[in-house]
PDB file of C-alpha atoms in Angstrom:
ATOM      1  CA  MET A   1       2.913  -8.973 -32.308  1.00  0.00           C
ATOM      2  CA  SER A   2      -0.817  -8.996 -31.568  1.00  0.00           C
ATOM      3  CA  GLN A   3      -2.068  -9.837 -28.111  1.00  0.00           C
ATOM      4  CA  ASP A   4      -4.812 -12.282 -27.218  1.00  0.00           C
ATOM      5  CA  PRO A   5      -7.799 -10.824 -25.360  1.00  0.00           C
ATOM      6  CA  LEU A   6      -7.795 -10.958 -21.567  1.00  0.00           C
ATOM      7  CA  GLN A   7      -9.870 -13.871 -20.297  1.00  0.00           C
ATOM      8  CA  PHE A   8     -10.843 -14.694 -16.704  1.00  0.00           C
ATOM      9  CA  ILE A   9     -13.206 -16.692 -14.524  1.00  0.00           C
ATOM     10  CA  VAL A  10     -16.579 -15.152 -13.828  1.00  0.00           C
ATOM     11  CA  GLY A  11     -19.675 -17.017 -12.786  1.00  0.00           C
ATOM     12  CA  GLY A  12     -18.101 -20.428 -13.244  1.00  0.00           C
ATOM     13  CA  ILE A  13     -16.455 -19.750 -16.631  1.00  0.00           C
ATOM     14  CA  ILE A  14     -12.954 -21.225 -16.514  1.00  0.00           C
ATOM     15  CA  ILE A  15      -9.955 -18.989 -17.167  1.00  0.00           C
ATOM     16  CA  SER A  16      -7.857 -20.341 -19.941  1.00  0.00           C
ATOM     17  CA  THR A  17      -5.235 -17.673 -20.564  1.00  0.00           C
ATOM     18  CA  TYR A  18      -4.311 -14.061 -20.060  1.00  0.00           C
ATOM     19  CA  THR A  19      -1.842 -11.838 -21.827  1.00  0.00           C
ATOM     20  CA  THR A  20       0.310  -9.148 -20.275  1.00  0.00           C
ATOM     21  CA  LYS A  21       3.056  -6.904 -21.575  1.00  0.00           C
ATOM     22  CA  HIS A  22       5.663  -9.333 -20.235  1.00  0.00           C
ATOM     23  CA  MET A  23       4.001 -12.720 -20.636  1.00  0.00           C
ATOM     24  CA  THR A  24       1.951 -14.248 -23.383  1.00  0.00           C
ATOM     25  CA  LYS A  25      -0.664 -16.949 -23.172  1.00  0.00           C
ATOM     26  CA  THR A  26       0.011 -18.061 -19.592  1.00  0.00           C
ATOM     27  CA  THR A  27      -2.403 -20.526 -18.029  1.00  0.00           C
ATOM     28  CA  LEU A  28      -3.605 -19.545 -14.594  1.00  0.00           C
ATOM     29  CA  SER A  29      -3.547 -22.177 -11.891  1.00  0.00           C
ATOM     30  CA  GLU A  30      -6.743 -23.698 -10.571  1.00  0.00           C
ATOM     31  CA  GLU A  31      -6.042 -22.056  -7.192  1.00  0.00           C
ATOM     32  CA  THR A  32      -5.836 -18.634  -8.859  1.00  0.00           C
ATOM     33  CA  GLN A  33      -9.051 -19.296 -10.786  1.00  0.00           C
ATOM     34  CA  GLU A  34     -10.843 -20.197  -7.522  1.00  0.00           C
ATOM     35  CA  LEU A  35      -9.584 -17.046  -5.785  1.00  0.00           C
ATOM     36  CA  LEU A  36     -10.624 -14.900  -8.761  1.00  0.00           C
ATOM     37  CA  ASP A  37     -14.131 -16.318  -8.379  1.00  0.00           C
ATOM     38  CA  GLU A  38     -14.260 -14.878  -4.834  1.00  0.00           C
ATOM     39  CA  VAL A  39     -12.752 -11.417  -5.359  1.00  0.00           C
ATOM     40  CA  TYR A  40     -14.742  -8.208  -5.033  1.00  0.00           C
ATOM     41  CA  ASP A  41     -13.293  -6.523  -8.132  1.00  0.00           C
ATOM     42  CA  VAL A  42     -12.122  -8.813 -10.951  1.00  0.00           C
ATOM     43  CA  GLU A  43     -10.506  -5.967 -12.933  1.00  0.00           C
ATOM     44  CA  LEU A  44      -8.488  -4.940  -9.863  1.00  0.00           C
ATOM     45  CA  ALA A  45      -7.435  -8.560  -9.341  1.00  0.00           C
ATOM     46  CA  LEU A  46      -6.308  -8.977 -12.944  1.00  0.00           C
ATOM     47  CA  GLU A  47      -4.367  -5.713 -12.761  1.00  0.00           C
ATOM     48  CA  PHE A  48      -2.704  -7.005  -9.579  1.00  0.00           C
ATOM     49  CA  ILE A  49      -1.717 -10.255 -11.324  1.00  0.00           C
ATOM     50  CA  GLU A  50      -0.285  -8.320 -14.266  1.00  0.00           C
ATOM     51  CA  ASN A  51       1.719  -5.989 -12.002  1.00  0.00           C
ATOM     52  CA  HIS A  52       2.870  -8.436  -9.332  1.00  0.00           C
ATOM     53  CA  GLY A  53       2.419 -11.979 -10.642  1.00  0.00           C
ATOM     54  CA  GLU A  54       0.306 -14.981  -9.815  1.00  0.00           C
ATOM     55  CA  THR A  55       2.328 -16.147  -6.795  1.00  0.00           C
ATOM     56  CA  GLU A  56       2.000 -12.751  -5.118  1.00  0.00           C
ATOM     57  CA  PHE A  57      -1.695 -12.716  -6.027  1.00  0.00           C
ATOM     58  CA  LEU A  58      -2.264 -15.966  -4.155  1.00  0.00           C
ATOM     59  CA  THR A  59      -0.302 -14.763  -1.142  1.00  0.00           C
ATOM     60  CA  TYR A  60      -1.086 -11.046  -0.783  1.00  0.00           C
ATOM     61  CA  TYR A  61      -4.184 -10.160  -2.788  1.00  0.00           C
ATOM     62  CA  GLU A  62      -6.788 -10.573  -0.035  1.00  0.00           C
ATOM     63  CA  LYS A  63      -4.975  -8.058   2.195  1.00  0.00           C
ATOM     64  CA  TYR A  64      -4.321  -5.770  -0.795  1.00  0.00           C
ATOM     65  CA  GLU A  65      -8.025  -5.735  -1.719  1.00  0.00           C
ATOM     66  CA  GLU A  66      -9.036  -5.079   1.910  1.00  0.00           C
ATOM     67  CA  LEU A  67      -6.645  -2.118   2.086  1.00  0.00           C
ATOM     68  CA  VAL A  68      -7.816  -0.742  -1.285  1.00  0.00           C
ATOM     69  CA  LYS A  69     -11.409  -0.745   0.002  1.00  0.00           C
ATOM     70  CA  GLU A  70     -10.388   1.166   3.134  1.00  0.00           C
ATOM     71  CA  TYR A  71      -7.677   3.548   1.846  1.00  0.00           C
ATOM     72  CA  GLY A  72      -8.043   3.679  -1.948  1.00  0.00           C
ATOM     73  CA  GLN A  73      -6.037   2.098  -4.737  1.00  0.00           C
ATOM     74  CA  ASN A  74      -3.655   5.038  -5.301  1.00  0.00           C
ATOM     75  CA  LEU A  75      -2.253   4.939  -1.756  1.00  0.00           C
ATOM     76  CA  ILE A  76      -1.990   1.139  -1.601  1.00  0.00           C
ATOM     77  CA  ASP A  77      -0.326   0.939  -5.026  1.00  0.00           C
ATOM     78  CA  GLU A  78       2.182   3.618  -4.009  1.00  0.00           C
ATOM     79  CA  PHE A  79       2.797   1.774  -0.718  1.00  0.00           C
ATOM     80  CA  ALA A  80       3.343  -1.544  -2.574  1.00  0.00           C
ATOM     81  CA  GLU A  81       5.663   0.157  -5.061  1.00  0.00           C
ATOM     82  CA  HIS A  82       7.689   1.913  -2.355  1.00  0.00           C
ATOM     83  CA  TYR A  83       7.981  -1.007   0.094  1.00  0.00           C
ATOM     84  CA  ASP A  84       7.200  -3.974  -2.217  1.00  0.00           C
ATOM     85  CA  VAL A  85       3.938  -5.867  -2.456  1.00  0.00           C
ATOM     86  CA  ASP A  86       4.831  -8.387   0.280  1.00  0.00           C
ATOM     87  CA  THR A  87       4.803  -5.533   2.805  1.00  0.00           C
ATOM     88  CA  VAL A  88       1.030  -5.010   2.485  1.00  0.00           C
ATOM     89  CA  GLU A  89       0.695  -7.523   5.318  1.00  0.00           C
ATOM     90  CA  HIS A  90       2.466  -4.984   7.588  1.00  0.00           C
ATOM     91  CA  PHE A  91       0.503  -1.936   6.406  1.00  0.00           C
ATOM     92  CA  ASP A  92      -1.611  -1.669   9.584  1.00  0.00           C
ATOM     93  CA  GLU A  93       1.374  -1.669  11.944  1.00  0.00           C
ATOM     94  CA  MET A  94       3.364   0.715   9.724  1.00  0.00           C
ATOM     95  CA  TYR A  95       0.608   3.260   9.082  1.00  0.00           C
ATOM     96  CA  GLN A  96       0.838   6.320  11.332  1.00  0.00           C
ATOM     97  CA  GLY A  97      -1.971   8.395   9.822  1.00  0.00           C
ATOM     98  CA  GLN A  98      -2.519  11.224   7.393  1.00  0.00           C
ATOM     99  CA  PHE A  99      -0.978  14.636   8.082  1.00  0.00           C
ATOM    100  CA  THR A 100      -0.686  17.919   6.208  1.00  0.00           C
ATOM    101  CA  SER A 101       3.112  17.570   6.282  1.00  0.00           C
ATOM    102  CA  GLY A 102       6.005  15.749   7.885  1.00  0.00           C
ATOM    103  CA  GLY A 103       6.276  18.763  10.198  1.00  0.00           C
ATOM    104  CA  GLU A 104       2.740  18.243  11.491  1.00  0.00           C
ATOM    105  CA  PHE A 105       3.564  14.580  12.118  1.00  0.00           C
ATOM    106  CA  ALA A 106       6.722  15.622  14.025  1.00  0.00           C
ATOM    107  CA  GLU A 107       4.664  17.922  16.259  1.00  0.00           C
ATOM    108  CA  VAL A 108       2.036  15.259  16.949  1.00  0.00           C
ATOM    109  CA  ILE A 109       4.555  12.532  17.764  1.00  0.00           C
ATOM    110  CA  ALA A 110       6.598  14.848  20.019  1.00  0.00           C
ATOM    111  CA  SER A 111       3.428  15.882  21.860  1.00  0.00           C
ATOM    112  CA  ASP A 112       2.159  12.296  22.153  1.00  0.00           C
ATOM    113  CA  CYS A 113       5.508  11.218  23.621  1.00  0.00           C
ATOM    114  CA  GLY A 114       5.338  13.997  26.213  1.00  0.00           C
ATOM    115  CA  TYR A 115       8.281  15.992  24.858  1.00  0.00           C
ATOM    116  CA  VAL A 116       6.197  19.133  24.383  1.00  0.00           C
ATOM    117  CA  SER A 117       4.525  20.551  27.449  1.00  0.00           C
ATOM    118  CA  ARG A 118       1.080  22.092  27.303  1.00  0.00           C
ATOM    119  CA  ASP A 119       2.440  24.709  29.701  1.00  0.00           C
ATOM    120  CA  MET A 120       5.090  25.829  27.205  1.00  0.00           C
ATOM    121  CA  PRO A 121       5.077  29.607  26.796  1.00  0.00           C
ATOM    122  CA  SER A 122       3.598  30.853  23.522  1.00  0.00           C
ATOM    123  CA  TRP A 123       6.805  32.744  22.639  1.00  0.00           C
ATOM    124  CA  ILE A 124       8.728  29.482  22.145  1.00  0.00           C
ATOM    125  CA  GLU A 125       8.747  28.320  18.522  1.00  0.00           C
ATOM    126  CA  ILE A 126       9.799  24.905  17.318  1.00  0.00           C
ATOM    127  CA  ASP A 127      10.658  24.288  13.671  1.00  0.00           C
ATOM    128  CA  TRP A 128       8.712  21.084  13.108  1.00  0.00           C
ATOM    129  CA  GLU A 129       9.708  20.835   9.435  1.00  0.00           C
ATOM    130  CA  LYS A 130      13.393  20.759  10.423  1.00  0.00           C
ATOM    131  CA  THR A 131      12.569  18.162  13.087  1.00  0.00           C
ATOM    132  CA  TRP A 132      10.985  16.055  10.347  1.00  0.00           C
ATOM    133  CA  ASP A 133      13.795  16.636   7.836  1.00  0.00           C
ATOM    134  CA  LYS A 134      16.738  16.120  10.201  1.00  0.00           C
ATOM    135  CA  ALA A 135      15.411  13.387  12.471  1.00  0.00           C
ATOM    136  CA  LEU A 136      12.106  11.664  11.756  1.00  0.00           C
ATOM    137  CA  SER A 137      12.317  11.360   7.975  1.00  0.00           C
ATOM    138  CA  TYR A 138      15.019   8.716   8.449  1.00  0.00           C
ATOM    139  CA  ASP A 139      12.642   6.419  10.338  1.00  0.00           C
ATOM    140  CA  TYR A 140       9.362   7.333   8.650  1.00  0.00           C
ATOM    141  CA  THR A 141       8.233   7.781   5.056  1.00  0.00           C
ATOM    142  CA  GLU A 142       5.664  10.241   3.742  1.00  0.00           C
ATOM    143  CA  LEU A 143       3.684   8.961   0.748  1.00  0.00           C
ATOM    144  CA  ILE A 144       0.974  10.488  -1.438  1.00  0.00           C
ATOM    145  CA  GLY A 145      -1.446  12.799   0.350  1.00  0.00           C
ATOM    146  CA  GLY A 146       0.566  13.121   3.581  1.00  0.00           C
ATOM    147  CA  HIS A 147       0.229   9.471   4.661  1.00  0.00           C
ATOM    148  CA  ILE A 148       3.084   8.619   7.066  1.00  0.00           C
ATOM    149  CA  PHE A 149       4.532   5.111   7.536  1.00  0.00           C
ATOM    150  CA  SER A 150       7.037   3.783  10.033  1.00  0.00           C
ATOM    151  CA  ASP A 151       9.974   2.121   8.311  1.00  0.00           C
ATOM    152  CA  SER A 152      10.531  -0.075  11.387  1.00  0.00           C
ATOM    153  CA  TYR A 153       7.994  -2.861  11.546  1.00  0.00           C
TER     154      TYR A 153
END
């Protein structure tokens, strides 16, 4: 089966149809056409519609695009895939930062909470990777590039 070319609204040209792997010749709503006219990156928007659907586009795309500009598409796509696209609205409250490992995150959070004293003798060693693996990894998730997210939002 051949596919129709992808068509969209740019500079006042009305979108008539688009074709995806799962849908053929679907008419986009007027609301979607208006939002597409305002987006920063039309190709990114069309990819979002293909991956997540028109309803999700209308609801979540503005936040998705904002996050892509700040953090990059790879991280935001992985986040949306792991948590689901509707969770992009909670990204800011879930994001803990970027770390070299879960162990580094464990050390930082323990220090920030006051559990590790600055006066601790240098001969004491703490296995931060085990702390991550056996405790924190149940409440936090590490995604691409060491980005840590709280699973409680």
